[in-house]
Amino acid sequence: MSRTGREIKQLAKQAGGSHKTVHDRIRIADRFCNHLLALNIQIRSVQYLKAKHIESYIAVRRGQGIALRTLQNEMAALRSVLHQAGREKLVVSERLTNRALGLAGSSRAGTKFAIPTERYQQAINQARQLDEGLAIALQLSRLLGLRSQEAVQCSASLKTWQKQLGQGGERLSVVFGTKGGRPRETRILDRAAVSNVIAQALVIAKQRNGKLIDRTDLKTAMNYWRSATTRIGLIGSYSPHSLRYAWAQDAIRFYQEQGFSRKEANALTSMDLGHGDGRGRYVERVYGLQEDQA
């Protein structure tokens, strides 16, 4: 790697944020550096980076069909690197706004929908034939609103969850794989189903070195999760994240049945999902979206 490449990656690390944010920023910085090398662009320092270098990178990425939201995130990462390097004039350059780069106008709503019950059952049946641990992790994702990484790592919390259930708790602590490393509490909506799946999960984990997805490290486990869920048809609008969407809609209905207003139900669900109470409108717009409303 060139000296400039090492400098860019170091700045990406120094820009701070959660572990995942830093990891993603370094990965984007590495991709940008590889772009410069591929074009034989040789600069001695970040101080010599120009707007045309970033414009070229974004143009190539757009040509690869990368989603606008992804490219917006990549630009945010590169701006953080430039800010860390003291390149403020370049950060605010008119040439590098999202509009100027052709990245404006995308929505945060995304393209995912809550998975229908029939399709969910089909996916679980296929998962059982492929890998019982995968099937259990998917069920826990649907029952507790887990993100993919939370589902892959949840085996470390199974005994704690069983204890919390036994003590009559209404929520379970989600600690591993959370976004930004921030622990959260998720509401138990179907105690009997959750208890049953956790009991099954403990049996499987005991046979697999304490894991549901028995791989040597997290990266390998996540790669397996992605390939396996694709293999059983969880792709496109009904990706594994759709299980979390379905749980969110169940949670909103649950809170409303408890007497909370729709606004309060959205805020409570947002906290359960790990977004905080200030993201209720986001939960309504994204997680509460019905397919026939798209």
Short mmCIF file of C-alpha atoms in Angstrom, two decimals:
data_model
loop_
_atom_site.label_atom_id
_atom_site.label_comp_id
_atom_site.label_asym_id
_atom_site.label_seq_id
_atom_site.Cartn_x
_atom_site.Cartn_y
_atom_site.Cartn_z
CA MET A 1 0.00 0.00 0.00
CA SER A 2 1.24 3.51 -0.82
CA ARG A 3 2.07 6.06 1.84
CA THR A 4 -1.01 8.06 0.86
CA GLY A 5 -3.16 4.96 1.18
CA ARG A 6 -1.87 4.30 4.69
CA GLU A 7 -2.50 7.94 5.59
CA ILE A 8 -6.10 7.84 4.31
CA LYS A 9 -6.88 4.65 6.23
CA GLN A 10 -5.31 6.08 9.39
CA LEU A 11 -7.44 9.22 9.06
CA ALA A 12 -10.50 7.03 8.55
CA LYS A 13 -9.72 5.32 11.85
CA GLN A 14 -9.02 8.58 13.69
CA ALA A 15 -12.33 10.13 12.60
CA GLY A 16 -14.00 8.17 15.39
CA GLY A 17 -17.45 6.66 15.85
CA SER A 18 -18.67 3.21 16.83
CA HIS A 19 -16.61 0.13 16.02
CA LYS A 20 -18.87 -0.68 13.07
CA THR A 21 -18.80 2.90 11.77
CA VAL A 22 -15.00 2.99 11.90
CA HIS A 23 -14.75 -0.45 10.29
CA ASP A 24 -17.05 0.58 7.44
CA ARG A 25 -15.22 3.89 6.95
CA ILE A 26 -11.85 2.12 6.71
CA ARG A 27 -13.31 -0.31 4.17
CA ILE A 28 -14.59 2.60 2.06
CA ALA A 29 -11.24 4.40 2.35
CA ASP A 30 -9.48 1.23 1.19
CA ARG A 31 -11.79 0.97 -1.82
CA PHE A 32 -11.10 4.62 -2.68
CA CYS A 33 -7.35 4.06 -2.43
CA ASN A 34 -7.60 1.05 -4.74
CA HIS A 35 -9.45 3.25 -7.23
CA LEU A 36 -6.60 5.76 -7.20
CA LEU A 37 -4.05 2.98 -7.71
CA ALA A 38 -6.04 1.49 -10.59
CA LEU A 39 -5.92 4.85 -12.37
CA ASN A 40 -2.23 5.27 -11.52
CA ILE A 41 -3.01 8.46 -9.63
CA GLN A 42 0.11 9.10 -7.57
CA ILE A 43 -0.11 11.75 -4.88
CA ARG A 44 2.22 12.14 -1.92
CA SER A 45 -0.41 13.06 0.69
CA VAL A 46 -4.10 13.59 1.34
CA GLN A 47 -3.29 17.28 1.09
CA TYR A 48 -2.93 16.80 -2.68
CA LEU A 49 -6.31 15.13 -3.19
CA LYS A 50 -8.54 17.03 -5.59
CA ALA A 51 -12.25 17.14 -6.24
CA LYS A 52 -11.75 15.37 -9.57
CA HIS A 53 -10.31 12.32 -7.80
CA ILE A 54 -13.48 11.91 -5.72
CA GLU A 55 -15.73 12.70 -8.69
CA SER A 56 -13.99 9.94 -10.62
CA TYR A 57 -14.48 7.44 -7.80
CA ILE A 58 -18.19 8.19 -7.46
CA ALA A 59 -18.66 8.03 -11.24
CA VAL A 60 -17.14 4.54 -11.32
CA ARG A 61 -19.25 3.38 -8.38
CA ARG A 62 -22.42 4.72 -10.00
CA GLY A 63 -21.45 2.88 -13.17
CA GLN A 64 -21.33 -0.32 -11.13
CA GLY A 65 -24.98 0.16 -10.21
CA ILE A 66 -24.37 0.86 -6.51
CA ALA A 67 -27.48 2.19 -4.72
CA LEU A 68 -27.69 5.93 -4.07
CA ARG A 69 -28.04 5.47 -0.30
CA THR A 70 -24.85 3.41 -0.27
CA LEU A 71 -22.99 6.06 -2.26
CA GLN A 72 -24.29 8.78 0.04
CA ASN A 73 -22.84 6.83 2.96
CA GLU A 74 -19.54 6.44 1.11
CA MET A 75 -19.37 10.20 0.50
CA ALA A 76 -20.10 10.82 4.18
CA ALA A 77 -17.16 8.55 5.05
CA LEU A 78 -14.83 10.33 2.62
CA ARG A 79 -15.92 13.72 3.97
CA SER A 80 -15.03 12.50 7.47
CA VAL A 81 -11.55 11.58 6.23
CA LEU A 82 -11.12 14.99 4.57
CA HIS A 83 -12.39 16.76 7.67
CA GLN A 84 -9.93 14.81 9.82
CA ALA A 85 -7.14 15.88 7.44
CA GLY A 86 -8.15 19.55 7.71
CA ARG A 87 -9.35 19.75 4.11
CA GLU A 88 -12.43 21.83 4.97
CA LYS A 89 -12.55 23.68 1.65
CA LEU A 90 -12.73 20.38 -0.18
CA VAL A 91 -15.37 19.06 2.24
CA VAL A 92 -17.72 21.94 1.41
CA SER A 93 -16.80 22.16 -2.27
CA GLU A 94 -19.80 22.71 -4.55
CA ARG A 95 -18.41 20.03 -6.82
CA LEU A 96 -18.70 17.43 -4.04
CA THR A 97 -22.26 17.98 -2.88
CA ASN A 98 -24.58 15.01 -3.26
CA ARG A 99 -26.56 16.96 -5.85
CA ALA A 100 -23.49 17.79 -7.91
CA LEU A 101 -22.38 14.15 -7.80
CA GLY A 102 -25.82 12.92 -8.85
CA LEU A 103 -26.56 11.36 -5.47
CA ALA A 104 -29.49 13.49 -4.36
CA GLY A 105 -33.08 12.40 -4.10
CA SER A 106 -32.87 8.91 -2.59
CA SER A 107 -35.18 7.88 0.23
CA ARG A 108 -34.31 6.27 3.57
CA ALA A 109 -37.45 4.17 3.29
CA GLY A 110 -35.62 1.43 1.43
CA THR A 111 -37.19 -1.47 -0.43
CA LYS A 112 -37.88 -4.00 2.35
CA PHE A 113 -41.27 -5.14 3.61
CA ALA A 114 -42.45 -7.20 6.56
CA ILE A 115 -42.24 -10.83 5.52
CA PRO A 116 -45.68 -12.51 5.18
CA THR A 117 -46.34 -15.48 7.47
CA GLU A 118 -46.56 -18.00 4.61
CA ARG A 119 -43.28 -16.91 3.08
CA TYR A 120 -41.61 -16.89 6.50
CA GLN A 121 -42.71 -20.48 7.16
CA GLN A 122 -41.41 -21.56 3.76
CA ALA A 123 -38.03 -19.99 4.55
CA ILE A 124 -37.88 -21.69 7.97
CA ASN A 125 -38.74 -25.09 6.47
CA GLN A 126 -35.98 -24.70 3.88
CA ALA A 127 -33.55 -23.50 6.54
CA ARG A 128 -34.24 -26.60 8.67
CA GLN A 129 -33.27 -28.82 5.75
CA LEU A 130 -30.07 -26.85 5.27
CA ASP A 131 -28.98 -26.05 8.84
CA GLU A 132 -31.00 -26.35 12.05
CA GLY A 133 -28.92 -23.65 13.73
CA LEU A 134 -29.68 -21.25 10.90
CA ALA A 135 -33.40 -22.00 11.22
CA ILE A 136 -33.34 -21.27 14.96
CA ALA A 137 -31.42 -18.02 14.47
CA LEU A 138 -33.97 -16.90 11.89
CA GLN A 139 -36.83 -17.72 14.26
CA LEU A 140 -35.20 -15.69 17.03
CA SER A 141 -34.77 -12.80 14.59
CA ARG A 142 -38.49 -12.91 13.80
CA LEU A 143 -39.59 -13.33 17.44
CA LEU A 144 -37.31 -10.66 18.92
CA GLY A 145 -36.71 -8.21 16.07
CA LEU A 146 -33.00 -9.02 15.80
CA ARG A 147 -30.65 -7.63 13.18
CA SER A 148 -28.68 -10.21 11.21
CA GLN A 149 -25.51 -9.75 13.25
CA GLU A 150 -27.50 -9.90 16.49
CA ALA A 151 -29.07 -13.17 15.36
CA VAL A 152 -25.70 -14.66 14.44
CA GLN A 153 -24.19 -13.71 17.81
CA CYS A 154 -27.23 -14.27 20.03
CA SER A 155 -26.04 -17.71 21.18
CA ALA A 156 -23.87 -15.91 23.75
CA SER A 157 -27.06 -14.58 25.40
CA LEU A 158 -29.25 -17.69 25.33
CA LYS A 159 -28.72 -18.65 28.98
CA THR A 160 -29.32 -15.06 30.08
CA TRP A 161 -32.52 -14.91 28.05
CA GLN A 162 -33.74 -18.18 29.55
CA LYS A 163 -33.07 -16.78 33.02
CA GLN A 164 -34.89 -13.52 32.25
CA LEU A 165 -37.86 -15.50 30.96
CA GLY A 166 -37.86 -17.64 34.09
CA GLN A 167 -37.90 -14.52 36.27
CA GLY A 168 -41.00 -13.28 34.46
CA GLY A 169 -39.30 -10.40 32.68
CA GLU A 170 -41.16 -8.63 29.89
CA ARG A 171 -38.00 -7.79 27.94
CA LEU A 172 -34.78 -9.53 26.91
CA SER A 173 -31.35 -7.90 26.83
CA VAL A 174 -29.73 -7.79 23.39
CA VAL A 175 -26.01 -7.25 23.91
CA PHE A 176 -23.99 -8.84 21.11
CA GLY A 177 -23.98 -7.64 17.52
CA THR A 178 -25.94 -4.48 18.24
CA LYS A 179 -25.44 -1.38 16.13
CA GLY A 180 -22.73 0.81 17.59
CA GLY A 181 -22.22 -1.72 20.38
CA ARG A 182 -25.16 -0.21 22.27
CA PRO A 183 -27.08 -2.83 24.31
CA ARG A 184 -30.86 -2.65 24.08
CA GLU A 185 -33.96 -4.26 25.55
CA THR A 186 -36.49 -5.92 23.25
CA ARG A 187 -40.10 -6.64 24.19
CA ILE A 188 -41.29 -10.25 24.47
CA LEU A 189 -44.44 -10.39 22.32
CA ASP A 190 -45.06 -14.17 22.36
CA ARG A 191 -43.60 -15.65 25.55
CA ALA A 192 -44.49 -19.25 24.76
CA ALA A 193 -42.93 -19.15 21.29
CA VAL A 194 -39.80 -17.34 22.53
CA SER A 195 -39.35 -19.82 25.41
CA ASN A 196 -39.72 -22.79 23.08
CA VAL A 197 -37.23 -21.54 20.49
CA ILE A 198 -34.67 -20.52 23.12
CA ALA A 199 -34.88 -24.02 24.65
CA GLN A 200 -34.23 -25.53 21.20
CA ALA A 201 -31.41 -23.06 20.61
CA LEU A 202 -29.64 -24.09 23.82
CA VAL A 203 -29.71 -27.74 22.77
CA ILE A 204 -28.24 -26.95 19.35
CA ALA A 205 -25.63 -24.53 20.71
CA LYS A 206 -24.45 -27.16 23.20
CA GLN A 207 -23.68 -29.46 20.26
CA ARG A 208 -21.91 -26.72 18.29
CA ASN A 209 -19.28 -25.18 20.56
CA GLY A 210 -21.84 -22.83 22.07
CA LYS A 211 -22.91 -21.41 18.70
CA LEU A 212 -25.94 -21.57 16.43
CA ILE A 213 -23.83 -20.62 13.41
CA ASP A 214 -20.73 -22.73 14.06
CA ARG A 215 -17.95 -20.88 12.27
CA THR A 216 -14.44 -19.92 13.40
CA ASP A 217 -15.02 -16.16 13.53
CA LEU A 218 -17.72 -13.52 13.08
CA LYS A 219 -16.71 -12.60 9.54
CA THR A 220 -16.98 -16.21 8.37
CA ALA A 221 -20.28 -16.64 10.23
CA MET A 222 -21.77 -13.53 8.63
CA ASN A 223 -20.63 -14.64 5.18
CA TYR A 224 -22.33 -17.98 5.77
CA TRP A 225 -25.50 -16.23 7.03
CA ARG A 226 -25.70 -14.10 3.86
CA SER A 227 -25.10 -16.98 1.47
CA ALA A 228 -27.42 -19.36 3.32
CA THR A 229 -30.31 -16.90 3.64
CA THR A 230 -29.97 -16.10 -0.06
CA ARG A 231 -30.05 -19.81 -0.83
CA ILE A 232 -33.38 -20.23 0.97
CA GLY A 233 -34.90 -17.27 -0.87
CA LEU A 234 -34.54 -14.42 1.63
CA ILE A 235 -33.53 -11.82 -0.93
CA GLY A 236 -34.80 -8.55 -2.37
CA SER A 237 -37.87 -7.14 -0.64
CA TYR A 238 -37.91 -10.14 1.72
CA SER A 239 -34.35 -10.24 2.99
CA PRO A 240 -33.50 -11.39 6.55
CA HIS A 241 -34.15 -7.79 7.66
CA SER A 242 -37.80 -8.33 6.65
CA LEU A 243 -38.17 -10.53 9.73
CA ARG A 244 -37.30 -7.50 11.86
CA TYR A 245 -39.85 -5.43 9.95
CA ALA A 246 -42.52 -8.03 10.67
CA TRP A 247 -41.64 -8.01 14.38
CA ALA A 248 -41.83 -4.20 14.43
CA GLN A 249 -45.35 -4.24 13.01
CA ASP A 250 -46.36 -6.81 15.63
CA ALA A 251 -44.86 -4.58 18.33
CA ILE A 252 -46.73 -1.49 17.14
CA ARG A 253 -50.01 -3.44 17.25
CA PHE A 254 -49.12 -4.83 20.70
CA TYR A 255 -48.54 -1.38 22.19
CA GLN A 256 -51.72 0.00 20.66
CA GLU A 257 -53.68 -2.90 22.16
CA GLN A 258 -52.17 -1.91 25.53
CA GLY A 259 -53.82 1.51 25.16
CA PHE A 260 -50.92 3.54 23.76
CA SER A 261 -51.53 5.98 20.92
CA ARG A 262 -50.06 5.23 17.48
CA LYS A 263 -47.38 7.88 18.08
CA GLU A 264 -46.47 6.35 21.45
CA ALA A 265 -46.48 2.83 19.98
CA ASN A 266 -44.06 3.95 17.25
CA ALA A 267 -41.73 5.53 19.83
CA LEU A 268 -41.79 2.46 22.08
CA THR A 269 -41.12 0.17 19.13
CA SER A 270 -38.28 2.44 18.04
CA MET A 271 -36.65 2.01 21.45
CA ASP A 272 -37.12 -1.77 21.29
CA LEU A 273 -35.41 -1.77 17.89
CA GLY A 274 -32.48 0.19 19.31
CA HIS A 275 -33.21 3.47 17.52
CA GLY A 276 -34.25 5.56 20.55
CA ASP A 277 -37.58 7.26 21.21
CA GLY A 278 -36.85 10.07 18.75
CA ARG A 279 -37.15 7.80 15.70
CA GLY A 280 -40.86 7.02 15.96
CA ARG A 281 -41.70 8.72 12.66
CA TYR A 282 -38.89 6.80 10.98
CA VAL A 283 -40.27 3.52 12.32
CA GLU A 284 -43.75 4.47 11.09
CA ARG A 285 -42.48 5.35 7.61
CA VAL A 286 -40.02 2.48 7.15
CA TYR A 287 -40.92 -0.46 9.39
CA GLY A 288 -44.65 0.20 9.26
CA LEU A 289 -44.76 0.34 5.45
CA GLN A 290 -47.14 -2.13 3.83
CA GLU A 291 -46.23 -3.60 0.44
CA ASP A 292 -49.42 -2.28 -1.15
CA GLN A 293 -48.43 1.25 -0.04
CA ALA A 294 -45.10 1.21 -1.89
#
